[in-house]
C-alpha atoms as a printed R data frame, in Angstrom:
    type eleno elety resid chain resno       x       y       z
1   ATOM     1    CA   MET     A     1 -15.157 145.556 167.057
2   ATOM     2    CA   ALA     A     2 -17.698 142.871 167.896
3   ATOM     3    CA   HIS     A     3 -21.243 143.439 166.652
4   ATOM     4    CA   ASN     A     4 -22.760 143.416 170.153
5   ATOM     5    CA   SER     A     5 -20.577 146.498 170.937
6   ATOM     6    CA   VAL     A     6 -21.848 148.536 167.985
7   ATOM     7    CA   ALA     A     7 -25.481 147.477 168.418
8   ATOM     8    CA   SER     A     8 -26.040 150.470 170.717
9   ATOM     9    CA   THR     A     9 -23.344 152.883 169.455
10  ATOM    10    CA   LEU     A    10 -24.224 155.939 167.353
11  ATOM    11    CA   PHE     A    11 -22.618 159.177 166.186
12  ATOM    12    CA   VAL     A    12 -24.031 162.520 167.304
13  ATOM    13    CA   ILE     A    13 -22.732 165.092 164.802
14  ATOM    14    CA   GLU     A    14 -23.711 168.463 166.268
15  ATOM    15    CA   ASP     A    15 -21.617 171.644 166.423
16  ATOM    16    CA   ASN     A    16 -23.640 173.275 169.226
17  ATOM    17    CA   PRO     A    17 -22.144 172.048 172.544
18  ATOM    18    CA   THR     A    18 -25.338 172.626 174.528
19  ATOM    19    CA   GLN     A    19 -27.553 170.799 172.065
20  ATOM    20    CA   SER     A    20 -24.957 168.045 171.705
21  ATOM    21    CA   GLU     A    21 -24.843 167.543 175.476
22  ATOM    22    CA   THR     A    22 -28.636 167.447 175.663
23  ATOM    23    CA   LEU     A    23 -28.794 164.789 172.934
24  ATOM    24    CA   MET     A    24 -26.057 162.780 174.622
25  ATOM    25    CA   ASP     A    25 -27.941 162.763 177.934
26  ATOM    26    CA   ILE     A    26 -31.210 161.721 176.280
27  ATOM    27    CA   LEU     A    27 -29.561 158.911 174.336
28  ATOM    28    CA   GLU     A    28 -27.568 157.627 177.305
29  ATOM    29    CA   ALA     A    29 -30.788 157.544 179.318
30  ATOM    30    CA   GLU     A    30 -32.095 155.146 176.647
31  ATOM    31    CA   GLY     A    31 -29.178 152.815 177.292
32  ATOM    32    CA   LEU     A    32 -27.346 153.851 174.117
33  ATOM    33    CA   HIS     A    33 -23.688 154.803 173.656
34  ATOM    34    CA   PRO     A    34 -23.455 158.084 171.714
35  ATOM    35    CA   ILE     A    35 -20.156 159.457 170.386
36  ATOM    36    CA   ALA     A    36 -20.063 163.262 170.066
37  ATOM    37    CA   CYS     A    37 -18.583 164.886 166.955
38  ATOM    38    CA   PHE     A    38 -18.566 168.696 166.670
39  ATOM    39    CA   SER     A    39 -17.675 169.028 162.984
40  ATOM    40    CA   GLY     A    40 -18.010 167.157 159.731
41  ATOM    41    CA   LYS     A    41 -14.291 166.393 159.466
42  ATOM    42    CA   GLU     A    42 -14.161 165.156 163.049
43  ATOM    43    CA   ALA     A    43 -17.074 162.834 162.293
44  ATOM    44    CA   LEU     A    44 -15.312 161.385 159.254
45  ATOM    45    CA   VAL     A    45 -12.093 160.852 161.230
46  ATOM    46    CA   VAL     A    46 -13.962 159.151 164.082
47  ATOM    47    CA   CYS     A    47 -15.833 157.046 161.526
48  ATOM    48    CA   GLU     A    48 -12.531 155.608 160.299
49  ATOM    49    CA   ARG     A    49 -11.552 154.193 163.702
50  ATOM    50    CA   GLN     A    50 -14.957 153.619 165.304
51  ATOM    51    CA   THR     A    51 -17.834 151.652 163.800
52  ATOM    52    CA   ALA     A    52 -21.445 152.682 164.281
53  ATOM    53    CA   TYR     A    53 -24.535 151.941 162.227
54  ATOM    54    CA   VAL     A    54 -26.695 154.895 163.346
55  ATOM    55    CA   ALA     A    55 -25.895 158.629 163.236
56  ATOM    56    CA   ILE     A    56 -27.745 161.834 164.135
57  ATOM    57    CA   LEU     A    57 -26.545 164.579 161.778
58  ATOM    58    CA   ASP     A    58 -27.074 168.352 161.800
59  ATOM    59    CA   LEU     A    59 -27.230 169.861 158.302
60  ATOM    60    CA   ARG     A    60 -25.467 173.065 159.378
61  ATOM    61    CA   LEU     A    61 -21.877 172.377 160.393
62  ATOM    62    CA   PRO     A    62 -18.990 174.880 160.631
63  ATOM    63    CA   ASP     A    63 -16.684 173.143 158.166
64  ATOM    64    CA   MET     A    64 -18.831 171.028 155.836
65  ATOM    65    CA   ASP     A    65 -22.315 170.836 154.468
66  ATOM    66    CA   GLY     A    66 -24.384 168.206 156.293
67  ATOM    67    CA   LEU     A    67 -25.441 166.529 153.043
68  ATOM    68    CA   GLU     A    68 -21.780 166.215 152.057
69  ATOM    69    CA   VAL     A    69 -21.040 164.582 155.416
70  ATOM    70    CA   LEU     A    70 -24.000 162.255 154.797
71  ATOM    71    CA   GLN     A    71 -22.545 161.210 151.474
72  ATOM    72    CA   HIS     A    72 -19.105 160.498 152.993
73  ATOM    73    CA   LEU     A    73 -20.622 158.524 155.872
74  ATOM    74    CA   LYS     A    74 -22.623 156.334 153.475
75  ATOM    75    CA   LYS     A    75 -19.485 155.760 151.435
76  ATOM    76    CA   GLN     A    76 -17.449 154.681 154.466
77  ATOM    77    CA   ILE     A    77 -20.225 152.659 156.138
78  ATOM    78    CA   PRO     A    78 -22.846 151.727 153.508
79  ATOM    79    CA   GLU     A    79 -25.169 150.186 156.148
80  ATOM    80    CA   ILE     A    80 -25.274 153.306 158.374
81  ATOM    81    CA   LYS     A    81 -28.703 154.817 159.130
82  ATOM    82    CA   VAL     A    82 -28.363 158.630 159.178
83  ATOM    83    CA   ILE     A    83 -31.095 160.670 160.870
84  ATOM    84    CA   ILE     A    84 -31.080 164.322 159.804
85  ATOM    85    CA   ASN     A    85 -31.763 166.554 162.841
86  ATOM    86    CA   THR     A    86 -31.879 170.208 161.801
87  ATOM    87    CA   ALA     A    87 -33.482 173.521 162.676
88  ATOM    88    CA   TYR     A    88 -33.430 174.571 159.039
89  ATOM    89    CA   ALA     A    89 -35.846 172.059 157.642
90  ATOM    90    CA   SER     A    90 -37.424 172.591 154.249
91  ATOM    91    CA   LEU     A    91 -39.175 170.344 151.793
92  ATOM    92    CA   GLU     A    92 -36.332 170.686 149.331
93  ATOM    93    CA   SER     A    93 -33.628 169.842 151.870
94  ATOM    94    CA   ALA     A    94 -35.663 166.891 153.125
95  ATOM    95    CA   ILE     A    95 -36.079 165.531 149.596
96  ATOM    96    CA   GLU     A    96 -32.373 166.032 148.885
97  ATOM    97    CA   ALA     A    97 -31.410 164.273 152.125
98  ATOM    98    CA   VAL     A    98 -33.641 161.295 151.362
99  ATOM    99    CA   ASN     A    99 -32.250 161.109 147.837
100 ATOM   100    CA   ARG     A   100 -28.748 160.928 149.290
101 ATOM   101    CA   GLY     A   101 -29.692 158.061 151.571
102 ATOM   102    CA   ALA     A   102 -30.922 159.663 154.793
103 ATOM   103    CA   PHE     A   103 -32.925 157.316 156.993
104 ATOM   104    CA   ALA     A   104 -35.165 159.995 158.551
105 ATOM   105    CA   TYR     A   105 -35.559 163.767 158.692
106 ATOM   106    CA   VAL     A   106 -36.701 165.476 161.936
107 ATOM   107    CA   GLN     A   107 -36.975 169.010 163.279
108 ATOM   108    CA   LYS     A   108 -34.242 169.903 165.781
109 ATOM   109    CA   MET     A   109 -35.477 170.420 169.337
110 ATOM   110    CA   GLY     A   110 -38.897 169.203 168.277
111 ATOM   111    CA   ASP     A   111 -40.559 166.098 169.623
112 ATOM   112    CA   VAL     A   112 -37.826 164.119 171.408
113 ATOM   113    CA   ASP     A   113 -39.952 160.984 171.330
114 ATOM   114    CA   GLU     A   114 -40.097 161.191 167.530
115 ATOM   115    CA   LEU     A   115 -36.306 161.398 167.367
116 ATOM   116    CA   LEU     A   116 -35.923 158.459 169.746
117 ATOM   117    CA   ALA     A   117 -38.474 156.475 167.756
118 ATOM   118    CA   HIS     A   118 -36.386 157.000 164.607
119 ATOM   119    CA   VAL     A   119 -33.216 156.023 166.509
120 ATOM   120    CA   HIS     A   120 -34.718 152.800 167.850
121 ATOM   121    CA   ARG     A   121 -36.244 152.009 164.457
122 ATOM   122    CA   ALA     A   122 -32.841 152.553 162.826
123 ATOM   123    CA   PHE     A   123 -31.193 150.137 165.249
124 ATOM   124    CA   HIS     A   124 -34.013 147.638 164.793
125 ATOM   125    CA   GLU     A   125 -33.797 147.747 160.991
126 ATOM   126    CA   HIS     A   126 -30.041 147.443 161.113
127 ATOM   127    CA   LEU     A   127 -30.268 144.414 163.401
128 ATOM   128    CA   ALA     A   128 -32.968 142.900 161.187
129 ATOM   129    CA   THR     A   129 -30.831 143.456 158.092
130 ATOM   130    CA   TYR     A   130 -27.783 142.108 159.890
131 ATOM   131    CA   SER     A   131 -29.691 139.012 161.010
132 ATOM   132    CA   GLU     A   132 -31.023 138.426 157.500
133 ATOM   133    CA   ARG     A   133 -27.516 138.761 156.097
134 ATOM   134    CA   LEU     A   134 -26.179 136.323 158.674
135 ATOM   135    CA   GLU     A   135 -28.955 133.848 157.910
136 ATOM   136    CA   ARG     A   136 -28.294 134.226 154.202
137 ATOM   137    CA   GLU     A   137 -24.562 133.705 154.692
138 ATOM   138    CA   VAL     A   138 -25.184 130.704 156.948
139 ATOM   139    CA   SER     A   139 -27.586 129.287 154.371
140 ATOM   140    CA   ILE     A   140 -25.050 129.805 151.593
141 ATOM   141    CA   ARG     A   141 -22.254 128.303 153.690
142 ATOM   142    CA   THR     A   142 -24.522 125.386 154.603
143 ATOM   143    CA   ILE     A   143 -25.306 124.752 150.943
144 ATOM   144    CA   GLU     A   144 -21.628 125.031 150.027
145 ATOM   145    CA   LEU     A   145 -20.695 122.680 152.865
146 ATOM   146    CA   SER     A   146 -23.414 120.245 151.831
147 ATOM   147    CA   GLN     A   147 -22.183 120.331 148.241
148 ATOM   148    CA   ALA     A   148 -18.590 119.896 149.403
149 ATOM   149    CA   ASN     A   149 -19.617 116.958 151.595
150 ATOM   150    CA   MET     A   150 -21.495 115.420 148.699
151 ATOM   151    CA   ALA     A   151 -18.483 115.859 146.427
152 ATOM   152    CA   LEU     A   152 -16.246 114.413 149.138
153 ATOM   153    CA   ARG     A   153 -18.553 111.417 149.570
154 ATOM   154    CA   LYS     A   154 -18.515 110.852 145.822
155 ATOM   155    CA   GLU     A   155 -14.729 111.098 145.783
156 ATOM   156    CA   ILE     A   156 -14.416 108.694 148.726
157 ATOM   157    CA   LEU     A   157 -16.826 106.297 147.020
158 ATOM   158    CA   ALA     A   158 -14.870 106.551 143.766
159 ATOM   159    CA   HIS     A   159 -11.595 105.892 145.619
160 ATOM   160    CA   LYS     A   160 -13.161 102.965 147.450
161 ATOM   161    CA   GLN     A   161 -14.491 101.505 144.209
162 ATOM   162    CA   ALA     A   162 -11.107 102.015 142.547
163 ATOM   163    CA   GLU     A   163  -9.391 100.369 145.513
164 ATOM   164    CA   GLU     A   164 -11.810  97.431 145.391
165 ATOM   165    CA   GLN     A   165 -11.278  97.095 141.657
166 ATOM   166    CA   LEU     A   166  -7.517  97.276 142.139
167 ATOM   167    CA   HIS     A   167  -7.716  94.663 144.889
168 ATOM   168    CA   ALA     A   168  -9.836  92.395 142.674
169 ATOM   169    CA   THR     A   169  -7.416  92.854 139.781
170 ATOM   170    CA   LEU     A   170  -4.487  92.154 142.081
171 ATOM   171    CA   GLN     A   171  -6.142  88.993 143.373
172 ATOM   172    CA   GLN     A   172  -6.781  87.868 139.819
173 ATOM   173    CA   LYS     A   173  -3.203  88.555 138.767
174 ATOM   174    CA   THR     A   174  -1.895  86.884 141.914
175 ATOM   175    CA   PHE     A   175  -3.979  83.835 141.096
176 ATOM   176    CA   LEU     A   176  -2.724  83.823 137.501
177 ATOM   177    CA   LEU     A   177   0.864  84.254 138.695
178 ATOM   178    CA   SER     A   178   0.367  81.405 141.143
179 ATOM   179    CA   GLU     A   179  -0.902  79.247 138.293
180 ATOM   180    CA   VAL     A   180   2.085  80.183 136.133
181 ATOM   181    CA   GLN     A   181   4.498  79.382 138.957
182 ATOM   182    CA   HIS     A   182   2.716  76.107 139.668
183 ATOM   183    CA   ARG     A   183   2.797  75.051 136.024
184 ATOM   184    CA   THR     A   184   6.417  76.141 135.675
185 ATOM   185    CA   ARG     A   185   7.361  74.036 138.688
186 ATOM   186    CA   ASN     A   186   5.386  71.083 137.342
187 ATOM   187    CA   ASN     A   187   6.980  71.414 133.907
188 ATOM   188    CA   LEU     A   188  10.452  71.559 135.439
189 ATOM   189    CA   THR     A   189   9.659  68.460 137.485
190 ATOM   190    CA   VAL     A   190   8.372  66.590 134.429
191 ATOM   191    CA   ILE     A   191  11.414  67.556 132.350
192 ATOM   192    CA   SER     A   192  13.705  66.550 135.218
193 ATOM   193    CA   ALA     A   193  11.994  63.171 135.437
194 ATOM   194    CA   LEU     A   194  12.314  62.661 131.691
195 ATOM   195    CA   LEU     A   195  16.008  63.540 131.828
196 ATOM   196    CA   GLY     A   196  16.504  61.113 134.721
197 ATOM   197    CA   PHE     A   197  14.685  58.403 132.799
198 ATOM   198    CA   GLN     A   198  16.811  59.108 129.713
199 ATOM   199    CA   ALA     A   199  20.007  59.106 131.774
200 ATOM   200    CA   ASN     A   200  19.197  55.648 133.101
201 ATOM   201    CA   TYR     A   201  19.103  54.318 129.561
202 ATOM   202    CA   ALA     A   202  22.133  56.230 128.289
203 ATOM   203    CA   GLY     A   203  24.892  53.816 127.361
204 ATOM   204    CA   ASP     A   204  27.655  56.395 127.416
205 ATOM   205    CA   PRO     A   205  28.749  57.376 130.952
206 ATOM   206    CA   HIS     A   206  29.672  60.886 129.764
207 ATOM   207    CA   THR     A   207  26.204  61.395 128.281
208 ATOM   208    CA   GLN     A   208  24.641  59.998 131.424
209 ATOM   209    CA   ALA     A   209  26.652  62.425 133.563
210 ATOM   210    CA   MET     A   210  25.648  65.403 131.422
211 ATOM   211    CA   LEU     A   211  21.950  64.478 131.540
212 ATOM   212    CA   THR     A   212  22.085  63.993 135.295
213 ATOM   213    CA   ALA     A   213  23.827  67.366 135.756
214 ATOM   214    CA   VAL     A   214  21.117  69.118 133.749
215 ATOM   215    CA   GLN     A   215  18.519  67.259 135.795
216 ATOM   216    CA   ALA     A   216  20.074  68.556 139.027
217 ATOM   217    CA   ARG     A   217  19.997  72.142 137.736
218 ATOM   218    CA   LEU     A   218  16.331  71.773 136.852
219 ATOM   219    CA   ASP     A   219  15.670  70.435 140.339
220 ATOM   220    CA   ALA     A   220  17.357  73.528 141.794
221 ATOM   221    CA   MET     A   221  15.109  75.784 139.703
222 ATOM   222    CA   ALA     A   222  11.993  73.800 140.623
223 ATOM   223    CA   LEU     A   223  12.898  74.096 144.299
224 ATOM   224    CA   LEU     A   224  13.197  77.858 143.936
225 ATOM   225    CA   HIS     A   225   9.690  78.094 142.452
226 ATOM   226    CA   ALA     A   226   8.409  75.943 145.298
227 ATOM   227    CA   LYS     A   227   9.937  78.358 147.811
228 ATOM   228    CA   LEU     A   228   8.330  81.526 146.473
229 ATOM   229    CA   HIS     A   229   6.624  83.446 149.260
230 ATOM   230    CA   ARG     A   230   2.927  82.709 149.315
231 ATOM   231    CA   GLU     A   231   2.134  86.384 150.089
232 ATOM   232    CA   ASP     A   232   3.458  87.924 146.897
233 ATOM   233    CA   LEU     A   233   4.958  85.107 144.769
234 ATOM   234    CA   MET     A   234   7.820  87.460 143.920
235 ATOM   235    CA   THR     A   235  10.408  86.836 146.651
236 ATOM   236    CA   VAL     A   236  12.294  83.852 148.038
237 ATOM   237    CA   ASN     A   237  13.379  83.238 151.619
238 ATOM   238    CA   VAL     A   238  17.151  82.808 151.336
239 ATOM   239    CA   PRO     A   239  17.876  80.655 154.437
240 ATOM   240    CA   GLU     A   240  15.082  78.194 153.603
241 ATOM   241    CA   TYR     A   241  16.060  77.916 149.965
242 ATOM   242    CA   VAL     A   242  19.813  77.560 150.515
243 ATOM   243    CA   THR     A   243  19.326  74.978 153.269
244 ATOM   244    CA   GLU     A   244  16.987  72.783 151.229
245 ATOM   245    CA   LEU     A   245  19.096  73.155 148.086
246 ATOM   246    CA   ALA     A   246  22.248  72.090 149.920
247 ATOM   247    CA   GLU     A   247  20.525  69.116 151.547
248 ATOM   248    CA   MET     A   248  19.077  68.093 148.207
249 ATOM   249    CA   LEU     A   249  22.503  68.192 146.555
250 ATOM   250    CA   VAL     A   250  24.419  66.219 149.157
251 ATOM   251    CA   HIS     A   251  21.765  63.525 149.238
252 ATOM   252    CA   ASN     A   252  21.640  63.262 145.469
253 ATOM   253    CA   ASP     A   253  23.331  60.062 144.340
254 ATOM   254    CA   TYR     A   254  24.955  61.825 141.423
255 ATOM   255    CA   MET     A   255  26.397  64.596 143.561
256 ATOM   256    CA   ALA     A   256  27.472  62.814 146.714
257 ATOM   257    CA   TYR     A   257  28.777  59.454 145.476
258 ATOM   258    CA   ALA     A   258  27.932  58.099 148.952
259 ATOM   259    CA   LYS     A   259  30.298  60.614 150.560
260 ATOM   260    CA   GLN     A   260  29.370  61.849 154.002
261 ATOM   261    CA   VAL     A   261  29.417  65.612 153.467
262 ATOM   262    CA   SER     A   262  28.471  67.697 156.507
263 ATOM   263    CA   ILE     A   263  27.065  71.168 155.859
264 ATOM   264    CA   SER     A   264  26.885  74.040 158.348
265 ATOM   265    CA   TYR     A   265  25.093  77.329 157.857
266 ATOM   266    CA   ASP     A   266  25.354  80.981 158.848
267 ATOM   267    CA   LEU     A   267  22.487  82.562 156.915
268 ATOM   268    CA   GLU     A   268  21.124  86.029 157.570
269 ATOM   269    CA   PRO     A   269  17.302  86.128 157.411
270 ATOM   270    CA   CYS     A   270  16.353  87.919 154.207
271 ATOM   271    CA   SER     A   271  14.551  87.541 150.903
272 ATOM   272    CA   LEU     A   272  15.545  87.975 147.274
273 ATOM   273    CA   VAL     A   273  13.299  89.066 144.426
274 ATOM   274    CA   ILE     A   274  12.604  86.281 141.971
275 ATOM   275    CA   ASP     A   275  14.692  87.752 139.117
276 ATOM   276    CA   ASN     A   276  17.807  87.738 141.301
277 ATOM   277    CA   ALA     A   277  16.782  84.547 143.071
278 ATOM   278    CA   LEU     A   278  16.938  82.515 139.835
279 ATOM   279    CA   SER     A   279  20.546  83.508 139.196
280 ATOM   280    CA   PHE     A   280  21.344  83.192 142.904
281 ATOM   281    CA   GLY     A   281  19.895  79.671 143.021
282 ATOM   282    CA   LEU     A   282  21.922  78.503 140.042
283 ATOM   283    CA   LEU     A   283  25.028  80.097 141.584
284 ATOM   284    CA   CYS     A   284  24.459  78.182 144.817
285 ATOM   285    CA   TYR     A   285  23.970  74.993 142.851
286 ATOM   286    CA   GLU     A   286  27.174  75.368 140.825
287 ATOM   287    CA   ILE     A   287  29.343  76.325 143.811
288 ATOM   288    CA   LEU     A   288  27.974  73.525 146.010
289 ATOM   289    CA   SER     A   289  28.095  70.938 143.242
290 ATOM   290    CA   ASN     A   290  31.727  71.849 142.506
291 ATOM   291    CA   ALA     A   291  32.562  71.398 146.189
292 ATOM   292    CA   CYS     A   292  30.721  68.075 146.410
293 ATOM   293    CA   ARG     A   293  32.360  66.702 143.264
294 ATOM   294    CA   HIS     A   294  35.897  68.036 143.490
295 ATOM   295    CA   ALA     A   295  36.779  68.968 147.086
296 ATOM   296    CA   PHE     A   296  36.895  65.446 148.512
297 ATOM   297    CA   PRO     A   297  38.207  63.026 145.842
298 ATOM   298    CA   ASP     A   298  40.103  60.655 148.157
299 ATOM   299    CA   ARG     A   299  38.001  60.586 151.299
300 ATOM   300    CA   GLN     A   300  34.433  59.837 152.159
301 ATOM   301    CA   ALA     A   301  33.760  62.759 154.520
302 ATOM   302    CA   GLY     A   302  34.092  66.523 154.381
303 ATOM   303    CA   ASP     A   303  32.710  69.796 155.663
304 ATOM   304    CA   ILE     A   304  31.117  72.646 153.761
305 ATOM   305    CA   HIS     A   305  30.204  75.948 155.430
306 ATOM   306    CA   ILE     A   306  27.709  78.288 153.753
307 ATOM   307    CA   GLN     A   307  27.476  81.912 154.840
308 ATOM   308    CA   PHE     A   308  25.110  84.593 153.537
309 ATOM   309    CA   HIS     A   309  25.022  88.106 154.971
310 ATOM   310    CA   THR     A   310  24.711  91.805 154.186
311 ATOM   311    CA   THR     A   311  27.950  93.782 154.211
312 ATOM   312    CA   ASP     A   312  28.423  97.159 155.883
313 ATOM   313    CA   GLU     A   313  28.069  98.736 152.438
314 ATOM   314    CA   GLY     A   314  24.664  97.095 151.943
315 ATOM   315    CA   ALA     A   315  25.789  94.454 149.452
316 ATOM   316    CA   ARG     A   316  24.734  90.798 149.696
317 ATOM   317    CA   GLU     A   317  27.555  88.269 150.022
318 ATOM   318    CA   LEU     A   318  27.455  84.479 149.631
319 ATOM   319    CA   CYS     A   319  30.502  82.546 150.844
320 ATOM   320    CA   VAL     A   320  30.911  78.773 150.426
321 ATOM   321    CA   ARG     A   321  33.960  77.219 152.090
322 ATOM   322    CA   ASP     A   322  35.071  73.588 152.147
323 ATOM   323    CA   ASN     A   323  37.920  71.784 153.908
324 ATOM   324    CA   GLY     A   324  38.803  69.709 150.876
325 ATOM   325    CA   VAL     A   325  41.949  69.326 148.821
326 ATOM   326    CA   GLY     A   326  41.957  72.932 147.650
327 ATOM   327    CA   LEU     A   327  42.728  74.411 144.251
328 ATOM   328    CA   PRO     A   328  45.510  73.106 142.025
329 ATOM   329    CA   ASP     A   329  48.730  75.098 141.830
330 ATOM   330    CA   GLY     A   330  48.592  77.996 139.408
331 ATOM   331    CA   PHE     A   331  44.794  78.101 139.365
332 ATOM   332    CA   ASP     A   332  43.395  81.494 138.244
333 ATOM   333    CA   VAL     A   333  39.633  81.892 138.272
334 ATOM   334    CA   THR     A   334  39.834  84.586 135.567
335 ATOM   335    CA   GLN     A   335  41.741  82.251 133.243
336 ATOM   336    CA   THR     A   336  40.013  78.952 133.903
337 ATOM   337    CA   HIS     A   337  38.001  77.361 131.116
338 ATOM   338    CA   THR     A   338  36.117  74.822 133.212
339 ATOM   339    CA   LEU     A   339  32.375  74.824 132.643
340 ATOM   340    CA   GLY     A   340  31.580  75.135 136.361
341 ATOM   341    CA   PHE     A   341  33.546  78.331 137.001
342 ATOM   342    CA   TYR     A   342  32.500  79.738 133.634
343 ATOM   343    CA   PHE     A   343  28.874  79.249 134.637
344 ATOM   344    CA   ILE     A   344  29.517  80.760 138.094
345 ATOM   345    CA   GLY     A   345  31.042  83.859 136.496
346 ATOM   346    CA   MET     A   346  28.152  84.188 134.067
347 ATOM   347    CA   MET     A   347  25.549  83.974 136.855
348 ATOM   348    CA   ALA     A   348  27.486  86.482 138.983
349 ATOM   349    CA   ARG     A   349  27.518  88.945 136.088
350 ATOM   350    CA   SER     A   350  23.759  88.522 135.669
351 ATOM   351    CA   LEU     A   351  23.498  89.703 139.285
352 ATOM   352    CA   ARG     A   352  25.875  92.582 138.492
353 ATOM   353    CA   GLY     A   353  28.154  91.017 141.070
354 ATOM   354    CA   THR     A   354  31.737  89.814 141.485
355 ATOM   355    CA   VAL     A   355  33.382  86.428 142.089
356 ATOM   356    CA   ALA     A   356  36.382  85.853 144.344
357 ATOM   357    CA   VAL     A   357  38.128  82.510 144.986
358 ATOM   358    CA   TYR     A   358  40.429  82.102 148.010
359 ATOM   359    CA   ARG     A   359  42.858  79.359 149.021
360 ATOM   360    CA   ARG     A   360  42.236  78.261 152.600
361 ATOM   361    CA   GLU     A   361  44.141  75.891 154.832
362 ATOM   362    CA   PRO     A   362  42.606  73.527 154.210
363 ATOM   363    CA   GLY     A   363  40.221  73.890 151.315
364 ATOM   364    CA   THR     A   364  38.749  76.602 149.145
365 ATOM   365    CA   GLU     A   365  36.370  79.511 149.607
366 ATOM   366    CA   VAL     A   366  34.217  81.036 146.863
367 ATOM   367    CA   ALA     A   367  32.653  84.442 147.571
368 ATOM   368    CA   ILE     A   368  29.964  86.130 145.490
369 ATOM   369    CA   ARG     A   369  29.052  89.752 146.198
370 ATOM   370    CA   PHE     A   370  26.148  91.612 144.574
371 ATOM   371    CA   ASN     A   371  23.678  94.396 145.246
372 ATOM   372    CA   GLU     A   372  20.001  93.611 145.734
373 ATOM   373    CA   PRO     A   373  17.590  96.331 144.542
374 ATOM   374    CA   GLN     A   374  14.926  97.427 146.997
375 ATOM   375    CA   TYR     A   375  11.740  95.498 146.382
376 ATOM   376    CA   LYS     A   376   8.367  97.063 147.205
377 ATOM   377    CA   SER     A   377   5.644  94.596 148.018
378 ATOM   378    CA   ARG     A   378   2.383  94.981 146.141
379 ATOM   379    CA   ILE     A   379  -0.612  96.373 147.980
């Protein structure tokens, strides 16, 4: 029950119906809401389902001693103010009642104003105590809330500082990674230039061809480092890389031998993480270089189609098809000992992928299928 409902409710525990009715009328005239109880047991039962903080109690009841009822009432409602109203007043009974927690002790059918004064004082003290308790609870809750807010602010500040520190560390590591990538690309370019210079002075055509082939592979790796995404330096845009790699190969004097090779593309927009991109780049180089060198031996023009897409199963698939002379009779990719296909197989295995070679009319198609792990960008 809400407190404003019990602020004017009180028990009237009186076994005499006439006296009970008189008390009820007097109290109701004061704007109070008395509840009549005609025995001690009835009062205790009513007390269990109805809350009141003031009671007027007769010491002589038919079923229980009034002091015993007082004790039970105080046990059930510790805050209750019990006013003893009895015709059998004595100093001893008054002292005993006060010792058991009685709020006041008045003579029955004596001065009604005295009784009402005790009743109003009981309500006033209860309300004062209730207000003090509320203020104390509000004060405690306010302090607890203030402390919780302070702890929360400290935690937010600590998280913010940790986030700022993490961001600063990430920026530093990104800068260092950028420097490493830049130096790696520069070193690859320098080594490629040195190999090209050495190839120009090689007297043996076979040695010159080997040096130039290594140079082309280094160029493919340098291009990959140049194509790393600026945002994270850990992924490579596949369409951009494959397109530039293919154009670089067909315009390389060593690879094209002045042949007019036309390249078409069907490349799904996606990125590869750098670990897979390195193997993927070398795979592209080997497959394209094989096509440029071997697919068109007797003519100056040819077509190469490069396709890259994601299969229905979620795997990545690279297909390179030419319209050249095709594979020799009896060719088996699993049994071949040529360096190019050996290298293609090795790179495919590093991607945990598979290699398939198909005869087409005309030409040849090489398909590489592998699974790309999910890459989570850094914060």
